[in-house]
Short mmCIF file of C-alpha atoms in Angstrom, two decimals:
data_model
loop_
_atom_site.label_atom_id
_atom_site.label_comp_id
_atom_site.label_asym_id
_atom_site.label_seq_id
_atom_site.Cartn_x
_atom_site.Cartn_y
_atom_site.Cartn_z
CA MET A 1 105.98 65.25 90.17
CA ALA A 2 102.62 64.11 90.39
CA PHE A 3 99.32 65.82 91.11
CA SER A 4 96.38 65.56 92.68
CA ARG A 5 92.69 64.86 91.23
CA TYR A 6 91.87 67.95 91.78
CA SER A 7 94.59 70.30 90.44
CA LEU A 8 93.65 70.49 86.77
CA ASP A 9 90.60 71.53 87.52
CA LEU A 10 89.95 73.49 90.41
CA PRO A 11 93.15 76.23 90.24
CA HIS A 12 91.04 76.64 87.39
CA LEU A 13 87.76 77.12 88.88
CA VAL A 14 88.89 79.60 91.38
CA PHE A 15 90.98 82.36 89.05
CA SER A 16 87.97 82.33 86.85
CA VAL A 17 85.67 83.33 89.39
CA TYR A 18 88.38 85.89 90.94
CA SER A 19 88.42 86.90 87.67
CA LEU A 20 84.45 87.66 87.06
CA THR A 21 83.89 89.28 90.52
CA LEU A 22 86.72 91.85 89.40
CA GLN A 23 86.37 92.52 85.74
CA THR A 24 82.58 91.83 85.37
CA ASN A 25 81.15 93.50 88.41
CA PRO A 26 79.13 95.78 87.67
CA PHE A 27 80.31 98.67 89.46
CA ASN A 28 84.11 97.83 88.85
CA LYS A 29 84.38 100.44 85.69
CA SER A 30 83.37 102.79 88.50
CA TYR A 31 86.34 101.56 90.81
CA LEU A 32 89.25 100.98 88.46
CA SER A 33 88.61 104.57 86.75
CA ASN A 34 88.39 107.30 90.13
CA MET A 35 91.06 104.02 91.00
CA ALA A 36 93.80 105.92 87.87
CA GLY A 37 92.45 109.34 89.60
CA GLU A 38 93.63 112.28 87.26
CA ALA A 39 95.62 109.40 85.27
CA THR A 40 93.15 109.29 82.73
CA GLN A 41 93.56 113.40 82.67
CA VAL A 42 95.51 114.75 80.03
CA ILE A 43 97.76 116.99 82.11
CA ASP A 44 100.17 119.75 80.71
CA GLN A 45 103.80 118.52 81.97
CA LYS A 46 104.72 121.42 83.02
CA ASP A 47 102.03 121.48 85.95
CA LEU A 48 102.45 117.52 85.76
CA TRP A 49 105.90 117.87 87.31
CA GLY A 50 106.31 121.67 88.48
CA GLY A 51 105.94 120.39 92.19
CA GLY A 52 103.49 121.29 94.45
CA ARG A 53 101.23 117.67 93.05
CA SER A 54 102.32 114.47 92.87
CA PRO A 55 103.27 113.48 89.46
CA PHE A 56 102.12 110.14 89.46
CA SER A 57 98.33 111.65 90.23
CA VAL A 58 98.15 109.48 93.60
CA SER A 59 98.06 110.64 96.72
CA TYR A 60 100.92 109.60 99.62
CA GLY A 61 98.85 107.21 101.33
CA LYS A 62 97.97 105.24 98.51
CA MET A 63 100.98 105.34 96.75
CA MET A 64 103.23 103.69 100.11
CA MET A 65 100.61 101.41 100.19
CA TRP A 66 100.96 100.24 96.71
CA PHE A 67 105.07 100.50 98.02
CA PHE A 68 104.65 98.19 100.97
CA LEU A 69 102.43 96.02 98.85
CA ILE A 70 104.89 95.33 96.32
CA SER A 71 107.62 94.22 98.83
CA ASP A 72 105.14 91.43 100.46
CA ALA A 73 104.23 90.68 96.97
CA LEU A 74 107.79 89.55 97.07
CA THR A 75 107.64 88.12 100.92
CA PHE A 76 105.33 85.98 100.18
CA GLY A 77 106.73 84.78 96.41
CA GLY A 78 109.89 83.65 98.30
CA PHE A 79 107.83 81.35 101.06
CA LEU A 80 105.37 79.71 97.66
CA THR A 81 108.75 79.49 95.73
CA ALA A 82 111.08 77.88 98.89
CA LEU A 83 107.93 75.86 98.85
CA GLY A 84 107.80 74.33 95.09
CA PHE A 85 111.48 73.67 95.03
CA GLN A 86 111.34 71.36 98.17
CA ARG A 87 109.05 69.20 97.29
CA HIS A 88 110.15 69.07 93.58
CA HIS A 89 112.92 67.82 95.71
CA LEU A 90 111.02 65.80 97.72
CA VAL A 91 108.19 64.61 95.61
CA SER A 92 108.23 61.13 96.38
CA GLU A 93 107.54 61.49 99.71
CA TRP A 94 105.13 64.59 99.55
CA PRO A 95 101.56 63.63 101.11
CA ILE A 96 98.22 63.80 99.04
CA THR A 97 96.81 66.96 100.44
CA GLU A 98 92.88 65.60 99.93
CA GLU A 99 94.24 62.90 102.29
CA ILE A 100 94.78 64.99 105.01
CA PHE A 101 92.42 68.34 104.31
CA PHE A 102 89.44 66.58 103.96
CA HIS A 103 87.34 67.48 107.33
CA PHE A 104 84.07 69.65 107.53
CA PRO A 105 82.35 71.19 110.57
CA PHE A 106 79.76 69.68 111.84
CA THR A 107 79.47 66.72 109.51
CA HIS A 108 82.12 63.17 109.81
CA ALA A 109 82.03 63.19 105.78
CA HIS A 110 85.28 62.59 103.67
CA LEU A 111 84.61 65.83 101.91
CA PRO A 112 87.99 65.88 100.79
CA LEU A 113 89.22 70.22 100.34
CA LEU A 114 86.14 71.16 99.91
CA TYR A 115 85.64 72.84 102.95
CA VAL A 116 89.45 74.89 101.90
CA ALA A 117 87.24 75.81 99.18
CA LEU A 118 84.53 77.76 100.86
CA MET A 119 86.93 79.93 102.68
CA THR A 120 88.28 80.49 99.47
CA PHE A 121 84.95 81.74 98.04
CA ILE A 122 84.20 83.78 101.28
CA LEU A 123 87.58 84.92 100.87
CA ILE A 124 86.52 85.88 97.55
CA VAL A 125 82.99 86.92 98.11
CA SER A 126 84.76 89.86 101.01
CA SER A 127 87.20 91.06 98.08
CA VAL A 128 83.67 92.08 95.92
CA THR A 129 81.66 93.97 99.24
CA MET A 130 84.72 95.89 99.46
CA VAL A 131 85.14 96.64 96.82
CA LEU A 132 81.47 98.18 96.68
CA ALA A 133 82.47 99.69 99.73
CA VAL A 134 84.53 101.76 97.63
CA GLU A 135 81.90 102.11 95.03
CA ALA A 136 79.93 103.67 97.77
CA GLY A 137 82.36 105.86 99.39
CA HIS A 138 82.83 107.91 95.77
CA ARG A 139 79.53 108.48 95.99
CA MET A 140 79.36 109.62 99.14
CA ASP A 141 77.16 107.57 100.74
CA LYS A 142 77.90 106.85 104.13
CA LYS A 143 75.39 103.89 104.88
CA GLY A 144 76.37 102.00 101.78
CA VAL A 145 80.12 102.20 103.31
CA ILE A 146 78.87 100.75 106.38
CA LYS A 147 76.81 98.54 104.64
CA TRP A 148 79.67 96.69 102.61
CA MET A 149 82.22 97.08 105.42
CA ALA A 150 79.80 95.49 108.01
CA TYR A 151 79.64 92.60 105.39
CA THR A 152 83.95 93.17 104.85
CA VAL A 153 84.25 92.68 108.28
CA VAL A 154 82.12 90.18 109.00
CA GLY A 155 83.72 87.33 105.30
CA GLY A 156 87.02 88.15 107.13
CA ALA A 157 86.46 87.20 110.44
CA ILE A 158 84.93 83.93 109.33
CA PHE A 159 87.46 83.58 106.83
CA LEU A 160 89.49 83.52 110.38
CA GLY A 161 87.62 81.65 112.22
CA SER A 162 87.98 78.21 109.46
CA GLN A 163 91.28 78.68 109.86
CA ALA A 164 91.18 78.48 112.73
CA TRP A 165 89.72 75.14 112.79
CA GLU A 166 91.96 74.18 109.43
CA TRP A 167 95.52 74.24 112.27
CA TYR A 168 92.77 72.51 115.31
CA THR A 169 92.21 69.24 112.64
CA PHE A 170 95.68 69.47 111.28
CA ILE A 171 97.89 69.45 114.31
CA ALA A 172 95.59 66.98 115.63
CA GLY A 173 96.68 64.18 113.69
CA PRO A 174 95.01 61.00 111.18
CA ASP A 175 93.70 60.38 114.56
CA GLY A 176 91.68 64.16 114.92
CA LEU A 177 92.66 63.75 118.96
CA ILE A 178 94.51 66.87 119.57
CA ASN A 179 94.96 65.36 123.41
CA THR A 180 97.34 62.67 121.82
CA TRP A 181 100.54 64.27 121.34
CA GLY A 182 102.86 61.03 120.13
CA ASP A 183 100.97 62.17 116.85
CA ASN A 184 100.15 65.75 116.96
CA ALA A 185 101.75 68.06 113.89
CA SER A 186 104.26 70.61 114.82
CA LEU A 187 107.14 72.82 113.61
CA ALA A 188 108.75 69.57 114.97
CA ARG A 189 107.08 66.50 113.73
CA ASN A 190 105.01 65.83 111.39
CA PRO A 191 102.99 62.48 111.13
CA TYR A 192 101.45 63.09 107.30
CA GLY A 193 105.58 63.32 105.78
CA PRO A 194 108.03 65.08 105.55
CA GLN A 195 108.82 67.89 108.30
CA LEU A 196 108.57 70.30 105.77
CA TYR A 197 105.16 69.86 104.90
CA ALA A 198 104.25 70.47 107.92
CA ASN A 199 106.53 73.87 108.67
CA PHE A 200 105.48 75.08 105.14
CA PHE A 201 102.00 74.86 106.06
CA PHE A 202 102.28 76.83 109.52
CA PHE A 203 104.96 79.02 107.94
CA ILE A 204 102.64 80.31 104.75
CA THR A 205 99.59 79.86 105.87
CA GLY A 206 100.33 81.45 108.90
CA PHE A 207 101.48 84.55 107.92
CA HIS A 208 98.50 84.42 105.41
CA GLY A 209 96.16 83.96 108.56
CA THR A 210 98.23 87.08 109.78
CA HIS A 211 97.77 89.33 107.67
CA VAL A 212 93.83 88.66 107.43
CA PHE A 213 93.29 89.18 110.76
CA SER A 214 95.18 93.01 110.77
CA GLY A 215 93.14 93.06 107.92
CA VAL A 216 89.77 92.79 109.52
CA LEU A 217 91.68 94.80 112.49
CA LEU A 218 92.14 98.07 109.58
CA ASN A 219 88.69 96.83 108.10
CA LEU A 220 86.48 96.90 111.55
CA LEU A 221 88.67 100.30 112.65
CA VAL A 222 87.38 101.84 108.78
CA LEU A 223 83.79 100.61 109.79
CA ILE A 224 83.39 102.42 112.55
CA ARG A 225 84.73 105.22 111.76
CA SER A 226 82.23 106.07 108.47
CA TYR A 227 79.64 105.14 111.06
CA GLN A 228 81.15 108.02 113.07
CA GLY A 229 81.24 110.49 110.54
CA LEU A 230 84.41 111.33 110.20
CA TYR A 231 85.73 110.07 106.78
CA GLU A 232 82.09 112.51 105.49
CA LYS A 233 83.42 115.17 107.13
CA ARG A 234 86.54 114.96 105.80
CA GLY A 235 84.95 114.92 102.36
CA HIS A 236 86.87 111.66 101.00
CA TYR A 237 86.43 108.13 101.85
CA GLU A 238 89.98 107.83 100.48
CA MET A 239 90.51 105.98 103.73
CA VAL A 240 88.38 102.54 102.66
CA GLU A 241 90.36 102.71 98.86
CA LYS A 242 93.20 102.25 101.02
CA VAL A 243 92.51 99.88 103.40
CA GLY A 244 90.42 98.34 100.52
CA LEU A 245 94.01 97.56 98.58
CA TYR A 246 94.96 96.21 101.34
CA TRP A 247 92.77 93.28 101.26
CA HIS A 248 92.61 92.62 97.99
CA PHE A 249 96.25 91.80 98.39
CA VAL A 250 95.48 89.42 100.91
CA ASP A 251 92.47 88.06 98.69
CA LEU A 252 94.82 87.73 95.68
CA VAL A 253 97.84 85.43 98.05
CA TRP A 254 95.35 83.38 98.71
CA VAL A 255 94.14 82.19 95.80
CA PHE A 256 97.89 81.49 95.34
CA VAL A 257 98.40 80.30 98.48
CA PHE A 258 95.43 77.50 97.72
CA THR A 259 96.37 76.84 94.18
CA PHE A 260 99.81 76.24 94.49
CA PHE A 261 99.46 74.86 98.38
CA TYR A 262 96.15 72.67 98.09
CA LEU A 263 95.66 72.13 94.78
CA ILE A 264 99.15 71.53 92.84
#
């Protein structure tokens, strides 16, 4: 299989940055220990399985979120597996990605994959701000939750706008003009190579973009309710944790999409 000249360095860099942001963040130990909740405590087996409480020491809402994320991971895994099979089958015809995604806003410079890498960095940073929002919630710090959730929403919105711009440049075709229909990319036409390349681009990035959009809406809702003091009245910010799980999943999935679609 032919690999791009970026495929050996950038995946390692992306995974390293993502791992460092989650593992070496100064608030991460607190975050992970609180996520575990009572699972870190020694509880008598009779009390644990006697009813009236969660035997897994996790709330119903968090458990259902984990079930959803597992099923969603299988869906994304199916998309990426199909991409791998078809790319192997059409290896001689498959286009070189950095020859397609070289645009950068407000400039005519030829910068292969640089803007996609910037989008990825912004999304990873938004995952860090989400960690800080959850940590602030554990301390019942309303102002901290509002601040970091606001940064997370802004990061997600920037990523969405960037992805829309990437779609625009891809659809415009090699001449870069959206109004010249002859060479525009779509589900029925692909001027860059095999039709499946365009189909996978639209389906995988579109499916992920839908998740980011829904995540931004959820984060915005939690931000508004935090500002209104709803979670402070409840005495906990578990909802921030639950949307945080979803947001981390969305970020992690994009790392795989970025690696397997754009880099390899």
